[in-house]
Amino acid sequence: MTRRIVRTIVQTSTAAIFTFIVIFFLDRHYRVLPNAIHTYLPTHHHGSVITDITLTTCSSLNPFSSCKLDPKKWHRVEKDLYLKQSVLSSAYLHVQRKREEELTSEDKVVIDVTVGRLNPSKSSENSDSEEKWESRPGGLWIKRSSKRGVSDSKSAVTAVDVLFGDDAIEARAGWMLTGSTALLLDGGRKFHAAHITVRRGAPVEITKPVPRVRDNGRYKIMQLADIHFSTGVGKCRDSLPGGWDEKHGGKCEADTRTIDFIERVIEEERPDLVVLSGDQVNGETSPDTQSAIFKYAQLLIKHKIPYVSIFGNHDDEGSMSRAAQMELIEALPYSLSKAGPVDVDGVGNYYIEVLAQGSSGHSAITVYLLDTHAYSPNERKYHGYDWLKQNQIDWFRQTAKGLKKAHKEYRKHHMDVAFIHIPIPEYRDMNLTIVGEWMREASTAPAYNSGFYGALVEEGVMMVSCGQ
């Protein structure tokens, strides 16, 4: 009797699993289930899909031109494609988007996007396919499909953005530039090239790496300070090696040289963690901060190196605030950066723990990072740069004291280090141990001393490193 019951249960379970697989397969390809049931399946995309894309151009000389479309139908990507560098013209990308359950039989889902002067179907191997390329302004071409189930497919475009510069690169997981051709806008090379980038399918969930000391007991931290990336390739401002002009025709692309240099150092040093200690972005030459951020992020992602970042005095002089930048950086692969407590001055007051070797759950190194802000809030009294505020120092002290008990459980010597951008006043004290040499500029430490050095000493921090 018992065997018969077990056999019945097994047969019923097998039939149920087989039925589910069949329904799953049919619904994935032909959408046989009603929305009320389909939305609970793992294939359902719970966000929006793009149903159309277009571009509008407007001119201050033409009062009848408009860069706005019906907001009930269209969502505007809030990036002027001229990056506000054109006196007369502006241009914006617009998308129509709907949630899958809102799609009607008349709706089509965008499944491909490209840019060019000619119809892509003329050079496409699948030119006889049911879906045809549709032309939009600016050399934009889109392909749409009304097939059942396409909204759940990996080809469905679910988000659209714009990146700028001839060296534009995508760093977000699941996103991809549509090609090397920029949008065809009036003005040509006079303005930064605008490149379409898209995401297909649902957002990719990012798994954050866990920093850990190597099995040989070593852990190498590389600091990148003041790399000053721009939108586009940038221009060299510092002195160049002798004979550079003749060898390279007088052209020096600053960001290209910086990326090449960083990559050589990474390949030689093979760091376990990279600390970006501020001024990653040169604000005044970065009308699109996002494009500048992706340059260094993609380089570290490519080499699979975890990284943390803080801000300098130039990072938020471009198109994005500190808070907006950190929100973007936090979501990137291999980034361990954090905005930090909202009730503490600045953005980027946080710490990370580097675990001991093997499978240990104990911290071997604590890396503290703090935001030193930008320029003095009281220039008449304290000329120069800003300083760490009292609530930041209090947060550091409380955090360090709170971690001490756990750190004592580590059998070996635990190490605490800290990184900031603007030097503290003690960097002028030549009696302290300073690693490195004064090269081309003196310390830019603030005139006001808020006492952070004393807190570092009290809490046993072995090293504090800065940018400039």
PDB file of C-alpha atoms in Angstrom, residues 74-294:
ATOM      1  CA  TRP A  74       7.414  59.848 -24.469  1.00  0.00           C
ATOM      2  CA  HIS A  75      10.206  59.836 -21.905  1.00  0.00           C
ATOM      3  CA  ARG A  76      13.103  62.179 -22.639  1.00  0.00           C
ATOM      4  CA  VAL A  77      16.686  61.120 -21.900  1.00  0.00           C
ATOM      5  CA  GLU A  78      17.819  64.243 -20.072  1.00  0.00           C
ATOM      6  CA  LYS A  79      21.111  64.740 -21.860  1.00  0.00           C
ATOM      7  CA  ASP A  80      21.430  67.483 -24.452  1.00  0.00           C
ATOM      8  CA  LEU A  81      23.157  65.724 -27.329  1.00  0.00           C
ATOM      9  CA  TYR A  82      25.229  68.881 -27.863  1.00  0.00           C
ATOM     10  CA  LEU A  83      26.071  68.879 -24.115  1.00  0.00           C
ATOM     11  CA  LYS A  84      24.883  72.521 -23.989  1.00  0.00           C
ATOM     12  CA  GLN A  85      27.938  73.539 -26.008  1.00  0.00           C
ATOM     13  CA  SER A  86      25.911  74.771 -28.970  1.00  0.00           C
ATOM     14  CA  VAL A  87      24.767  78.382 -28.767  1.00  0.00           C
ATOM     15  CA  LEU A  88      21.744  77.867 -31.015  1.00  0.00           C
ATOM     16  CA  SER A  89      20.808  74.176 -31.083  1.00  0.00           C
ATOM     17  CA  SER A  90      19.741  71.440 -28.696  1.00  0.00           C
ATOM     18  CA  ALA A  91      18.818  67.829 -29.350  1.00  0.00           C
ATOM     19  CA  TYR A  92      17.385  65.074 -27.185  1.00  0.00           C
ATOM     20  CA  LEU A  93      16.688  61.373 -27.419  1.00  0.00           C
ATOM     21  CA  HIS A  94      13.160  60.203 -26.532  1.00  0.00           C
ATOM     22  CA  VAL A  95      11.806  56.732 -25.846  1.00  0.00           C
ATOM     23  CA  GLN A  96       8.364  55.206 -25.524  1.00  0.00           C
ATOM     24  CA  ARG A  97       8.193  52.482 -22.932  1.00  0.00           C
ATOM     25  CA  LYS A  98       5.547  50.217 -21.456  1.00  0.00           C
ATOM     26  CA  ARG A  99       5.344  47.480 -18.907  1.00  0.00           C
ATOM     27  CA  GLU A 100       4.791  44.090 -20.474  1.00  0.00           C
ATOM     28  CA  GLU A 101       1.293  43.724 -19.049  1.00  0.00           C
ATOM     29  CA  GLU A 102       0.351  47.066 -20.648  1.00  0.00           C
ATOM     30  CA  LEU A 103       1.321  46.029 -24.181  1.00  0.00           C
ATOM     31  CA  THR A 104      -1.466  45.782 -26.735  1.00  0.00           C
ATOM     32  CA  SER A 105      -1.634  43.844 -29.984  1.00  0.00           C
ATOM     33  CA  GLU A 106      -0.720  47.059 -31.812  1.00  0.00           C
ATOM     34  CA  ASP A 107       2.472  47.656 -29.850  1.00  0.00           C
ATOM     35  CA  LYS A 108       5.889  46.677 -31.159  1.00  0.00           C
ATOM     36  CA  VAL A 109       8.967  46.090 -29.026  1.00  0.00           C
ATOM     37  CA  VAL A 110      12.364  47.486 -30.049  1.00  0.00           C
ATOM     38  CA  ILE A 111      14.763  44.579 -30.554  1.00  0.00           C
ATOM     39  CA  ASP A 112      17.700  46.309 -32.237  1.00  0.00           C
ATOM     40  CA  VAL A 113      19.215  49.784 -32.582  1.00  0.00           C
ATOM     41  CA  THR A 114      21.993  51.106 -34.809  1.00  0.00           C
ATOM     42  CA  VAL A 115      23.257  54.380 -36.276  1.00  0.00           C
ATOM     43  CA  GLY A 116      24.326  55.099 -39.845  1.00  0.00           C
ATOM     44  CA  ARG A 117      23.539  56.959 -43.038  1.00  0.00           C
ATOM     45  CA  LEU A 118      22.358  53.891 -44.968  1.00  0.00           C
ATOM     46  CA  ASN A 119      19.543  51.427 -44.302  1.00  0.00           C
ATOM     47  CA  PRO A 120      21.195  48.541 -42.400  1.00  0.00           C
ATOM     48  CA  SER A 121      18.970  45.988 -44.163  1.00  0.00           C
ATOM     49  CA  LYS A 122      20.997  46.449 -47.359  1.00  0.00           C
ATOM     50  CA  SER A 123      24.040  44.941 -45.672  1.00  0.00           C
ATOM     51  CA  SER A 124      22.185  42.581 -43.342  1.00  0.00           C
ATOM     52  CA  GLU A 125      22.116  38.834 -43.893  1.00  0.00           C
ATOM     53  CA  ASN A 126      18.562  38.737 -42.529  1.00  0.00           C
ATOM     54  CA  SER A 127      17.166  41.434 -44.823  1.00  0.00           C
ATOM     55  CA  ASP A 128      14.199  39.193 -45.665  1.00  0.00           C
ATOM     56  CA  SER A 129      13.118  38.864 -42.032  1.00  0.00           C
ATOM     57  CA  GLU A 130       9.681  39.982 -40.920  1.00  0.00           C
ATOM     58  CA  GLU A 131      11.070  42.884 -38.891  1.00  0.00           C
ATOM     59  CA  LYS A 132      12.318  45.819 -40.971  1.00  0.00           C
ATOM     60  CA  TRP A 133      14.644  48.646 -40.020  1.00  0.00           C
ATOM     61  CA  GLU A 134      12.801  51.912 -39.411  1.00  0.00           C
ATOM     62  CA  SER A 135      14.481  55.280 -39.922  1.00  0.00           C
ATOM     63  CA  ARG A 136      14.552  57.978 -37.256  1.00  0.00           C
ATOM     64  CA  PRO A 137      16.271  61.407 -37.199  1.00  0.00           C
ATOM     65  CA  GLY A 138      20.024  61.674 -36.577  1.00  0.00           C
ATOM     66  CA  GLY A 139      20.891  58.542 -38.558  1.00  0.00           C
ATOM     67  CA  LEU A 140      19.094  56.416 -35.970  1.00  0.00           C
ATOM     68  CA  TRP A 141      17.642  53.081 -37.108  1.00  0.00           C
ATOM     69  CA  ILE A 142      15.455  50.825 -34.995  1.00  0.00           C
ATOM     70  CA  LYS A 143      14.039  47.367 -35.550  1.00  0.00           C
ATOM     71  CA  ARG A 144      10.776  46.417 -33.836  1.00  0.00           C
ATOM     72  CA  SER A 145       8.830  43.203 -33.436  1.00  0.00           C
ATOM     73  CA  SER A 146       5.228  42.381 -32.541  1.00  0.00           C
ATOM     74  CA  LYS A 147       5.826  38.652 -32.123  1.00  0.00           C
ATOM     75  CA  ARG A 148       4.318  37.063 -29.035  1.00  0.00           C
ATOM     76  CA  GLY A 149       6.801  36.680 -26.232  1.00  0.00           C
ATOM     77  CA  VAL A 150       9.346  39.112 -27.681  1.00  0.00           C
ATOM     78  CA  SER A 151       8.980  41.372 -24.644  1.00  0.00           C
ATOM     79  CA  ASP A 152      10.473  38.592 -22.504  1.00  0.00           C
ATOM     80  CA  SER A 153      13.270  37.740 -24.913  1.00  0.00           C
ATOM     81  CA  LYS A 154      16.919  38.625 -24.455  1.00  0.00           C
ATOM     82  CA  SER A 155      16.728  40.804 -27.570  1.00  0.00           C
ATOM     83  CA  ALA A 156      14.081  43.168 -26.142  1.00  0.00           C
ATOM     84  CA  VAL A 157      15.566  46.615 -25.480  1.00  0.00           C
ATOM     85  CA  THR A 158      14.618  47.712 -21.972  1.00  0.00           C
ATOM     86  CA  ALA A 159      16.681  50.875 -21.465  1.00  0.00           C
ATOM     87  CA  VAL A 160      18.432  53.503 -23.605  1.00  0.00           C
ATOM     88  CA  ASP A 161      21.133  56.026 -22.723  1.00  0.00           C
ATOM     89  CA  VAL A 162      23.740  58.252 -24.412  1.00  0.00           C
ATOM     90  CA  LEU A 163      27.508  58.358 -23.836  1.00  0.00           C
ATOM     91  CA  PHE A 164      29.859  60.931 -25.311  1.00  0.00           C
ATOM     92  CA  GLY A 165      33.297  61.146 -26.884  1.00  0.00           C
ATOM     93  CA  ASP A 166      35.229  59.277 -29.546  1.00  0.00           C
ATOM     94  CA  ASP A 167      36.516  57.029 -26.760  1.00  0.00           C
ATOM     95  CA  ALA A 168      33.102  56.397 -25.188  1.00  0.00           C
ATOM     96  CA  ILE A 169      32.917  53.012 -23.463  1.00  0.00           C
ATOM     97  CA  GLU A 170      30.177  51.191 -21.549  1.00  0.00           C
ATOM     98  CA  ALA A 171      30.932  49.871 -18.054  1.00  0.00           C
ATOM     99  CA  ARG A 172      27.499  48.798 -16.806  1.00  0.00           C
ATOM    100  CA  ALA A 173      26.633  45.102 -16.738  1.00  0.00           C
ATOM    101  CA  GLY A 174      24.107  44.186 -19.419  1.00  0.00           C
ATOM    102  CA  TRP A 175      24.628  47.414 -21.392  1.00  0.00           C
ATOM    103  CA  MET A 176      26.257  47.736 -24.809  1.00  0.00           C
ATOM    104  CA  LEU A 177      27.081  50.532 -27.225  1.00  0.00           C
ATOM    105  CA  THR A 178      25.183  50.165 -30.496  1.00  0.00           C
ATOM    106  CA  GLY A 179      28.349  50.523 -32.582  1.00  0.00           C
ATOM    107  CA  SER A 180      31.204  52.860 -33.380  1.00  0.00           C
ATOM    108  CA  THR A 181      29.071  55.346 -35.349  1.00  0.00           C
ATOM    109  CA  ALA A 182      27.882  58.427 -33.457  1.00  0.00           C
ATOM    110  CA  LEU A 183      24.516  60.090 -33.985  1.00  0.00           C
ATOM    111  CA  LEU A 184      24.513  62.318 -37.067  1.00  0.00           C
ATOM    112  CA  LEU A 185      24.024  65.807 -35.679  1.00  0.00           C
ATOM    113  CA  ASP A 186      24.596  69.231 -37.204  1.00  0.00           C
ATOM    114  CA  GLY A 187      28.025  70.544 -36.302  1.00  0.00           C
ATOM    115  CA  GLY A 188      29.866  67.262 -36.873  1.00  0.00           C
ATOM    116  CA  ARG A 189      33.295  67.104 -35.233  1.00  0.00           C
ATOM    117  CA  LYS A 190      32.772  70.448 -33.555  1.00  0.00           C
ATOM    118  CA  PHE A 191      30.917  68.712 -30.725  1.00  0.00           C
ATOM    119  CA  HIS A 192      31.529  65.553 -28.707  1.00  0.00           C
ATOM    120  CA  ALA A 193      30.328  62.429 -30.515  1.00  0.00           C
ATOM    121  CA  ALA A 194      27.044  61.137 -29.040  1.00  0.00           C
ATOM    122  CA  HIS A 195      26.763  57.328 -28.923  1.00  0.00           C
ATOM    123  CA  ILE A 196      23.617  55.314 -28.226  1.00  0.00           C
ATOM    124  CA  THR A 197      23.919  52.587 -25.609  1.00  0.00           C
ATOM    125  CA  VAL A 198      21.192  50.081 -24.739  1.00  0.00           C
ATOM    126  CA  ARG A 199      20.342  47.429 -22.202  1.00  0.00           C
ATOM    127  CA  ARG A 200      18.532  44.270 -23.250  1.00  0.00           C
ATOM    128  CA  GLY A 201      16.437  42.192 -20.898  1.00  0.00           C
ATOM    129  CA  ALA A 202      16.202  42.631 -17.150  1.00  0.00           C
ATOM    130  CA  PRO A 203      18.878  44.492 -15.149  1.00  0.00           C
ATOM    131  CA  VAL A 204      21.852  42.291 -14.348  1.00  0.00           C
ATOM    132  CA  GLU A 205      22.314  41.583 -10.656  1.00  0.00           C
ATOM    133  CA  ILE A 206      25.837  42.503  -9.564  1.00  0.00           C
ATOM    134  CA  THR A 207      27.710  40.233  -7.155  1.00  0.00           C
ATOM    135  CA  LYS A 208      30.211  42.233  -5.137  1.00  0.00           C
ATOM    136  CA  PRO A 209      33.654  40.632  -4.638  1.00  0.00           C
ATOM    137  CA  VAL A 210      34.861  39.992  -1.095  1.00  0.00           C
ATOM    138  CA  PRO A 211      38.380  41.396  -0.529  1.00  0.00           C
ATOM    139  CA  ARG A 212      40.661  38.783   1.010  1.00  0.00           C
ATOM    140  CA  VAL A 213      44.380  38.463   1.755  1.00  0.00           C
ATOM    141  CA  ARG A 214      46.128  36.073  -0.634  1.00  0.00           C
ATOM    142  CA  ASP A 215      47.104  32.595   0.501  1.00  0.00           C
ATOM    143  CA  ASN A 216      50.734  33.739   0.651  1.00  0.00           C
ATOM    144  CA  GLY A 217      49.786  36.377   3.226  1.00  0.00           C
ATOM    145  CA  ARG A 218      50.160  39.342   0.882  1.00  0.00           C
ATOM    146  CA  TYR A 219      47.661  41.990  -0.125  1.00  0.00           C
ATOM    147  CA  LYS A 220      48.516  44.839  -2.469  1.00  0.00           C
ATOM    148  CA  ILE A 221      46.582  48.128  -2.603  1.00  0.00           C
ATOM    149  CA  MET A 222      47.208  50.468  -5.528  1.00  0.00           C
ATOM    150  CA  GLN A 223      46.177  54.104  -5.238  1.00  0.00           C
ATOM    151  CA  LEU A 224      45.129  56.065  -8.324  1.00  0.00           C
ATOM    152  CA  ALA A 225      45.203  59.760  -7.534  1.00  0.00           C
ATOM    153  CA  ASP A 226      44.031  62.684  -9.671  1.00  0.00           C
ATOM    154  CA  ILE A 227      43.644  60.932 -13.015  1.00  0.00           C
ATOM    155  CA  HIS A 228      41.428  63.830 -14.225  1.00  0.00           C
ATOM    156  CA  PHE A 229      39.461  62.133 -17.004  1.00  0.00           C
ATOM    157  CA  SER A 230      37.425  64.268 -19.407  1.00  0.00           C
ATOM    158  CA  THR A 231      34.507  63.758 -21.750  1.00  0.00           C
ATOM    159  CA  GLY A 232      36.293  62.725 -24.934  1.00  0.00           C
ATOM    160  CA  VAL A 233      40.004  61.977 -25.194  1.00  0.00           C
ATOM    161  CA  GLY A 234      41.080  65.112 -23.316  1.00  0.00           C
ATOM    162  CA  LYS A 235      44.039  67.410 -23.885  1.00  0.00           C
ATOM    163  CA  CYS A 236      47.499  67.119 -22.365  1.00  0.00           C
ATOM    164  CA  ARG A 237      48.266  70.041 -20.062  1.00  0.00           C
ATOM    165  CA  ASP A 238      51.531  68.990 -18.441  1.00  0.00           C
ATOM    166  CA  SER A 239      54.941  69.004 -20.070  1.00  0.00           C
ATOM    167  CA  LEU A 240      55.639  66.291 -22.634  1.00  0.00           C
ATOM    168  CA  PRO A 241      58.820  64.293 -23.260  1.00  0.00           C
ATOM    169  CA  GLY A 242      61.295  65.802 -25.665  1.00  0.00           C
ATOM    170  CA  GLY A 243      60.534  65.048 -29.297  1.00  0.00           C
ATOM    171  CA  TRP A 244      56.866  64.183 -28.622  1.00  0.00           C
ATOM    172  CA  ASP A 245      55.520  66.829 -31.008  1.00  0.00           C
ATOM    173  CA  GLU A 246      57.599  65.595 -33.920  1.00  0.00           C
ATOM    174  CA  LYS A 247      56.886  61.915 -33.295  1.00  0.00           C
ATOM    175  CA  HIS A 248      53.125  62.249 -32.766  1.00  0.00           C
ATOM    176  CA  GLY A 249      52.334  65.187 -35.002  1.00  0.00           C
ATOM    177  CA  GLY A 250      51.698  67.510 -32.075  1.00  0.00           C
ATOM    178  CA  LYS A 251      48.615  65.574 -30.957  1.00  0.00           C
ATOM    179  CA  CYS A 252      48.447  64.405 -27.360  1.00  0.00           C
ATOM    180  CA  GLU A 253      45.308  62.662 -26.101  1.00  0.00           C
ATOM    181  CA  ALA A 254      45.541  62.928 -22.316  1.00  0.00           C
ATOM    182  CA  ASP A 255      43.006  60.268 -21.327  1.00  0.00           C
ATOM    183  CA  THR A 256      44.377  57.751 -23.811  1.00  0.00           C
ATOM    184  CA  ARG A 257      47.880  58.157 -22.392  1.00  0.00           C
ATOM    185  CA  THR A 258      46.585  57.936 -18.815  1.00  0.00           C
ATOM    186  CA  ILE A 259      44.640  54.738 -19.517  1.00  0.00           C
ATOM    187  CA  ASP A 260      47.681  53.162 -21.210  1.00  0.00           C
ATOM    188  CA  PHE A 261      49.852  54.091 -18.233  1.00  0.00           C
ATOM    189  CA  ILE A 262      47.373  52.741 -15.661  1.00  0.00           C
ATOM    190  CA  GLU A 263      46.998  49.496 -17.581  1.00  0.00           C
ATOM    191  CA  ARG A 264      50.769  48.986 -17.691  1.00  0.00           C
ATOM    192  CA  VAL A 265      51.012  49.557 -13.943  1.00  0.00           C
ATOM    193  CA  ILE A 266      48.116  47.184 -13.262  1.00  0.00           C
ATOM    194  CA  GLU A 267      49.675  44.445 -15.368  1.00  0.00           C
ATOM    195  CA  GLU A 268      53.042  44.913 -13.668  1.00  0.00           C
ATOM    196  CA  GLU A 269      51.864  45.332 -10.061  1.00  0.00           C
ATOM    197  CA  ARG A 270      48.740  43.122 -10.144  1.00  0.00           C
ATOM    198  CA  PRO A 271      46.997  44.850  -7.230  1.00  0.00           C
ATOM    199  CA  ASP A 272      44.300  43.193  -5.136  1.00  0.00           C
ATOM    200  CA  LEU A 273      42.442  46.478  -4.580  1.00  0.00           C
ATOM    201  CA  VAL A 274      42.504  49.881  -6.247  1.00  0.00           C
ATOM    202  CA  VAL A 275      41.732  53.055  -4.314  1.00  0.00           C
ATOM    203  CA  LEU A 276      40.608  56.005  -6.430  1.00  0.00           C
ATOM    204  CA  SER A 277      41.414  58.881  -4.120  1.00  0.00           C
ATOM    205  CA  GLY A 278      39.571  61.736  -5.826  1.00  0.00           C
ATOM    206  CA  ASP A 279      39.616  63.919  -8.932  1.00  0.00           C
ATOM    207  CA  GLN A 280      38.882  60.943 -11.155  1.00  0.00           C
ATOM    208  CA  VAL A 281      36.867  63.409 -13.229  1.00  0.00           C
ATOM    209  CA  ASN A 282      38.146  66.766 -14.442  1.00  0.00           C
ATOM    210  CA  GLY A 283      34.865  68.605 -14.011  1.00  0.00           C
ATOM    211  CA  GLU A 284      35.468  71.620 -16.220  1.00  0.00           C
ATOM    212  CA  THR A 285      36.270  69.406 -19.224  1.00  0.00           C
ATOM    213  CA  SER A 286      33.595  66.813 -18.463  1.00  0.00           C
ATOM    214  CA  PRO A 287      30.189  68.038 -19.622  1.00  0.00           C
ATOM    215  CA  ASP A 288      29.138  64.365 -19.342  1.00  0.00           C
ATOM    216  CA  THR A 289      30.617  63.032 -16.113  1.00  0.00           C
ATOM    217  CA  GLN A 290      29.179  59.568 -16.681  1.00  0.00           C
ATOM    218  CA  SER A 291      31.309  59.017 -19.799  1.00  0.00           C
ATOM    219  CA  ALA A 292      34.445  59.978 -17.863  1.00  0.00           C
ATOM    220  CA  ILE A 293      33.625  57.627 -14.955  1.00  0.00           C
ATOM    221  CA  PHE A 294      33.108  54.655 -17.250  1.00  0.00           C
TER     222      PHE A 294
END
